[in-house]
Amino acid sequence: AELAAGKILFLEDVGEQPYRIDRLVTQLHQSGALNHVAAIVLGTFTDCDDRVKQVRSHDGSLIPLRRTWPIDEAITEIFGNLNIPVATGLPIGHGGNTMPLPLGVRAKLSAEGTLTL
């Protein structure tokens, strides 16, 4: 946790359902790993939509077994209560039209959400 003190944590993912991203961030938070992080920057979450099984209702239509959790809603709920500045929507990650992110360089995140390397 002390290695992350004053650092910007970058997260992105591919193919993970929102509940798994929630579990990961909860574990990081509860372990204290996020205690001294200066900010969190979220890149792309490619193919991370909630996949819910469906069943046939009495009238033959398909209905989901539970409420779906769209990734955009999940990100707001997961990261909104951490009391850490969070910037979202940066074109960084495994999706198309993304930019490379050099690791270990000095970075600055402005209040407007601009990431400067």
PDB file of C-alpha atoms in Angstrom:
ATOM      1  CA  ALA A   1       0.000   0.000   0.000  1.00  0.00           C
ATOM      2  CA  GLU A   2       2.832   2.418   0.755  1.00  0.00           C
ATOM      3  CA  LEU A   3       4.294   1.848  -2.712  1.00  0.00           C
ATOM      4  CA  ALA A   4       1.142   3.446  -4.124  1.00  0.00           C
ATOM      5  CA  ALA A   5       1.332   6.518  -1.878  1.00  0.00           C
ATOM      6  CA  GLY A   6       0.876   9.651  -3.966  1.00  0.00           C
ATOM      7  CA  LYS A   7       0.600   7.634  -7.172  1.00  0.00           C
ATOM      8  CA  ILE A   8      -2.126   7.548  -9.819  1.00  0.00           C
ATOM      9  CA  LEU A   9      -3.641   4.085 -10.145  1.00  0.00           C
ATOM     10  CA  PHE A  10      -4.669   3.095 -13.658  1.00  0.00           C
ATOM     11  CA  LEU A  11      -7.327   0.438 -14.210  1.00  0.00           C
ATOM     12  CA  GLU A  12      -8.887  -1.050 -17.345  1.00  0.00           C
ATOM     13  CA  ASP A  13     -10.211  -4.459 -18.220  1.00  0.00           C
ATOM     14  CA  VAL A  14     -11.420  -6.781 -20.947  1.00  0.00           C
ATOM     15  CA  GLY A  15     -14.229  -9.303 -20.723  1.00  0.00           C
ATOM     16  CA  GLU A  16     -14.924  -8.994 -16.992  1.00  0.00           C
ATOM     17  CA  GLN A  17     -18.467  -8.663 -15.767  1.00  0.00           C
ATOM     18  CA  PRO A  18     -19.257  -5.672 -13.536  1.00  0.00           C
ATOM     19  CA  TYR A  19     -19.671  -7.799 -10.391  1.00  0.00           C
ATOM     20  CA  ARG A  20     -16.098  -9.076 -10.799  1.00  0.00           C
ATOM     21  CA  ILE A  21     -14.728  -5.544 -11.209  1.00  0.00           C
ATOM     22  CA  ASP A  22     -16.691  -4.561  -8.092  1.00  0.00           C
ATOM     23  CA  ARG A  23     -15.164  -7.475  -6.181  1.00  0.00           C
ATOM     24  CA  LEU A  24     -11.627  -6.535  -7.267  1.00  0.00           C
ATOM     25  CA  VAL A  25     -12.006  -2.891  -6.250  1.00  0.00           C
ATOM     26  CA  THR A  26     -13.660  -3.902  -2.955  1.00  0.00           C
ATOM     27  CA  GLN A  27     -10.691  -6.151  -2.158  1.00  0.00           C
ATOM     28  CA  LEU A  28      -8.227  -3.368  -2.981  1.00  0.00           C
ATOM     29  CA  HIS A  29     -10.186  -0.931  -0.820  1.00  0.00           C
ATOM     30  CA  GLN A  30     -10.623  -3.269   2.152  1.00  0.00           C
ATOM     31  CA  SER A  31      -6.954  -4.293   2.092  1.00  0.00           C
ATOM     32  CA  GLY A  32      -5.905  -0.650   2.421  1.00  0.00           C
ATOM     33  CA  ALA A  33      -4.188  -0.669  -0.975  1.00  0.00           C
ATOM     34  CA  LEU A  34      -6.134   2.452  -2.017  1.00  0.00           C
ATOM     35  CA  ASN A  35      -5.573   4.412   1.213  1.00  0.00           C
ATOM     36  CA  HIS A  36      -2.815   6.665  -0.083  1.00  0.00           C
ATOM     37  CA  VAL A  37      -3.488   6.602  -3.831  1.00  0.00           C
ATOM     38  CA  ALA A  38      -3.564  10.167  -5.205  1.00  0.00           C
ATOM     39  CA  ALA A  39      -6.145   9.382  -7.906  1.00  0.00           C
ATOM     40  CA  ILE A  40      -7.604   6.631 -10.056  1.00  0.00           C
ATOM     41  CA  VAL A  41      -7.677   6.815 -13.849  1.00  0.00           C
ATOM     42  CA  LEU A  42     -10.043   4.477 -15.656  1.00  0.00           C
ATOM     43  CA  GLY A  43      -9.366   3.459 -19.223  1.00  0.00           C
ATOM     44  CA  THR A  44     -11.583   1.336 -21.414  1.00  0.00           C
ATOM     45  CA  PHE A  45     -13.630  -1.571 -20.127  1.00  0.00           C
ATOM     46  CA  THR A  46     -13.998  -3.574 -23.336  1.00  0.00           C
ATOM     47  CA  ASP A  47     -16.664  -6.293 -23.480  1.00  0.00           C
ATOM     48  CA  CYS A  48     -17.404  -5.807 -19.778  1.00  0.00           C
ATOM     49  CA  ASP A  49     -21.166  -5.657 -20.087  1.00  0.00           C
ATOM     50  CA  ASP A  50     -23.274  -7.609 -17.650  1.00  0.00           C
ATOM     51  CA  ARG A  51     -24.279 -10.996 -19.028  1.00  0.00           C
ATOM     52  CA  VAL A  52     -27.511 -12.222 -17.498  1.00  0.00           C
ATOM     53  CA  LYS A  53     -29.136 -15.541 -18.298  1.00  0.00           C
ATOM     54  CA  GLN A  54     -32.713 -15.410 -19.476  1.00  0.00           C
ATOM     55  CA  VAL A  55     -35.652 -17.723 -18.892  1.00  0.00           C
ATOM     56  CA  ARG A  56     -39.014 -18.063 -20.598  1.00  0.00           C
ATOM     57  CA  SER A  57     -41.948 -16.503 -18.808  1.00  0.00           C
ATOM     58  CA  HIS A  58     -45.440 -18.012 -18.764  1.00  0.00           C
ATOM     59  CA  ASP A  59     -46.293 -16.158 -21.984  1.00  0.00           C
ATOM     60  CA  GLY A  60     -43.181 -17.472 -23.757  1.00  0.00           C
ATOM     61  CA  SER A  61     -41.183 -14.227 -23.728  1.00  0.00           C
ATOM     62  CA  LEU A  62     -37.596 -14.169 -22.479  1.00  0.00           C
ATOM     63  CA  ILE A  63     -36.945 -12.337 -19.219  1.00  0.00           C
ATOM     64  CA  PRO A  64     -33.642 -11.849 -17.361  1.00  0.00           C
ATOM     65  CA  LEU A  65     -33.076 -13.827 -14.160  1.00  0.00           C
ATOM     66  CA  ARG A  66     -31.976 -10.641 -12.414  1.00  0.00           C
ATOM     67  CA  ARG A  67     -31.575  -6.941 -13.019  1.00  0.00           C
ATOM     68  CA  THR A  68     -28.714  -6.136 -15.383  1.00  0.00           C
ATOM     69  CA  TRP A  69     -25.879  -3.868 -14.251  1.00  0.00           C
ATOM     70  CA  PRO A  70     -24.581  -1.847 -17.237  1.00  0.00           C
ATOM     71  CA  ILE A  71     -20.837  -1.197 -17.007  1.00  0.00           C
ATOM     72  CA  ASP A  72     -21.294   2.607 -16.991  1.00  0.00           C
ATOM     73  CA  GLU A  73     -23.627   2.384 -13.981  1.00  0.00           C
ATOM     74  CA  ALA A  74     -21.323  -0.104 -12.306  1.00  0.00           C
ATOM     75  CA  ILE A  75     -18.296   2.178 -12.664  1.00  0.00           C
ATOM     76  CA  THR A  76     -20.222   5.085 -11.130  1.00  0.00           C
ATOM     77  CA  GLU A  77     -21.367   2.943  -8.199  1.00  0.00           C
ATOM     78  CA  ILE A  78     -18.057   1.146  -7.658  1.00  0.00           C
ATOM     79  CA  PHE A  79     -15.757   4.164  -7.779  1.00  0.00           C
ATOM     80  CA  GLY A  80     -18.146   6.905  -6.641  1.00  0.00           C
ATOM     81  CA  ASN A  81     -17.850   6.229  -2.919  1.00  0.00           C
ATOM     82  CA  LEU A  82     -14.098   5.799  -2.535  1.00  0.00           C
ATOM     83  CA  ASN A  83     -13.314   9.442  -1.644  1.00  0.00           C
ATOM     84  CA  ILE A  84     -10.504   9.366  -4.209  1.00  0.00           C
ATOM     85  CA  PRO A  85     -10.429  11.545  -7.351  1.00  0.00           C
ATOM     86  CA  VAL A  86     -11.438   9.394 -10.334  1.00  0.00           C
ATOM     87  CA  ALA A  87     -11.099  10.243 -14.035  1.00  0.00           C
ATOM     88  CA  THR A  88     -13.037   8.057 -16.465  1.00  0.00           C
ATOM     89  CA  GLY A  89     -13.277   7.572 -20.187  1.00  0.00           C
ATOM     90  CA  LEU A  90      -9.612   7.855 -21.087  1.00  0.00           C
ATOM     91  CA  PRO A  91      -8.826   6.092 -24.388  1.00  0.00           C
ATOM     92  CA  ILE A  92      -6.339   3.722 -22.769  1.00  0.00           C
ATOM     93  CA  GLY A  93      -6.609  -0.053 -22.610  1.00  0.00           C
ATOM     94  CA  HIS A  94      -7.202  -3.041 -24.840  1.00  0.00           C
ATOM     95  CA  GLY A  95     -10.064  -1.638 -26.933  1.00  0.00           C
ATOM     96  CA  GLY A  96      -9.856  -0.098 -30.370  1.00  0.00           C
ATOM     97  CA  ASN A  97      -8.734   3.517 -30.828  1.00  0.00           C
ATOM     98  CA  THR A  98      -6.684   3.548 -27.652  1.00  0.00           C
ATOM     99  CA  MET A  99      -3.410   5.236 -26.854  1.00  0.00           C
ATOM    100  CA  PRO A 100      -0.353   3.710 -25.180  1.00  0.00           C
ATOM    101  CA  LEU A 101       0.232   4.498 -21.522  1.00  0.00           C
ATOM    102  CA  PRO A 102       3.865   4.547 -20.420  1.00  0.00           C
ATOM    103  CA  LEU A 103       4.235   3.062 -16.957  1.00  0.00           C
ATOM    104  CA  GLY A 104       6.421   4.539 -14.243  1.00  0.00           C
ATOM    105  CA  VAL A 105       6.474   8.080 -15.649  1.00  0.00           C
ATOM    106  CA  ARG A 106       5.495  11.202 -13.744  1.00  0.00           C
ATOM    107  CA  ALA A 107       1.871  12.089 -14.331  1.00  0.00           C
ATOM    108  CA  LYS A 108      -0.483  14.857 -13.288  1.00  0.00           C
ATOM    109  CA  LEU A 109      -4.266  14.682 -13.214  1.00  0.00           C
ATOM    110  CA  SER A 110      -6.023  18.058 -13.221  1.00  0.00           C
ATOM    111  CA  ALA A 111      -9.366  18.807 -11.584  1.00  0.00           C
ATOM    112  CA  GLU A 112     -10.806  19.045 -15.109  1.00  0.00           C
ATOM    113  CA  GLY A 113      -9.793  15.431 -15.792  1.00  0.00           C
ATOM    114  CA  THR A 114      -6.770  16.133 -17.988  1.00  0.00           C
ATOM    115  CA  LEU A 115      -3.992  13.576 -17.609  1.00  0.00           C
ATOM    116  CA  THR A 116      -0.545  14.986 -18.398  1.00  0.00           C
ATOM    117  CA  LEU A 117       2.456  12.680 -18.743  1.00  0.00           C
TER     118      LEU A 117
END
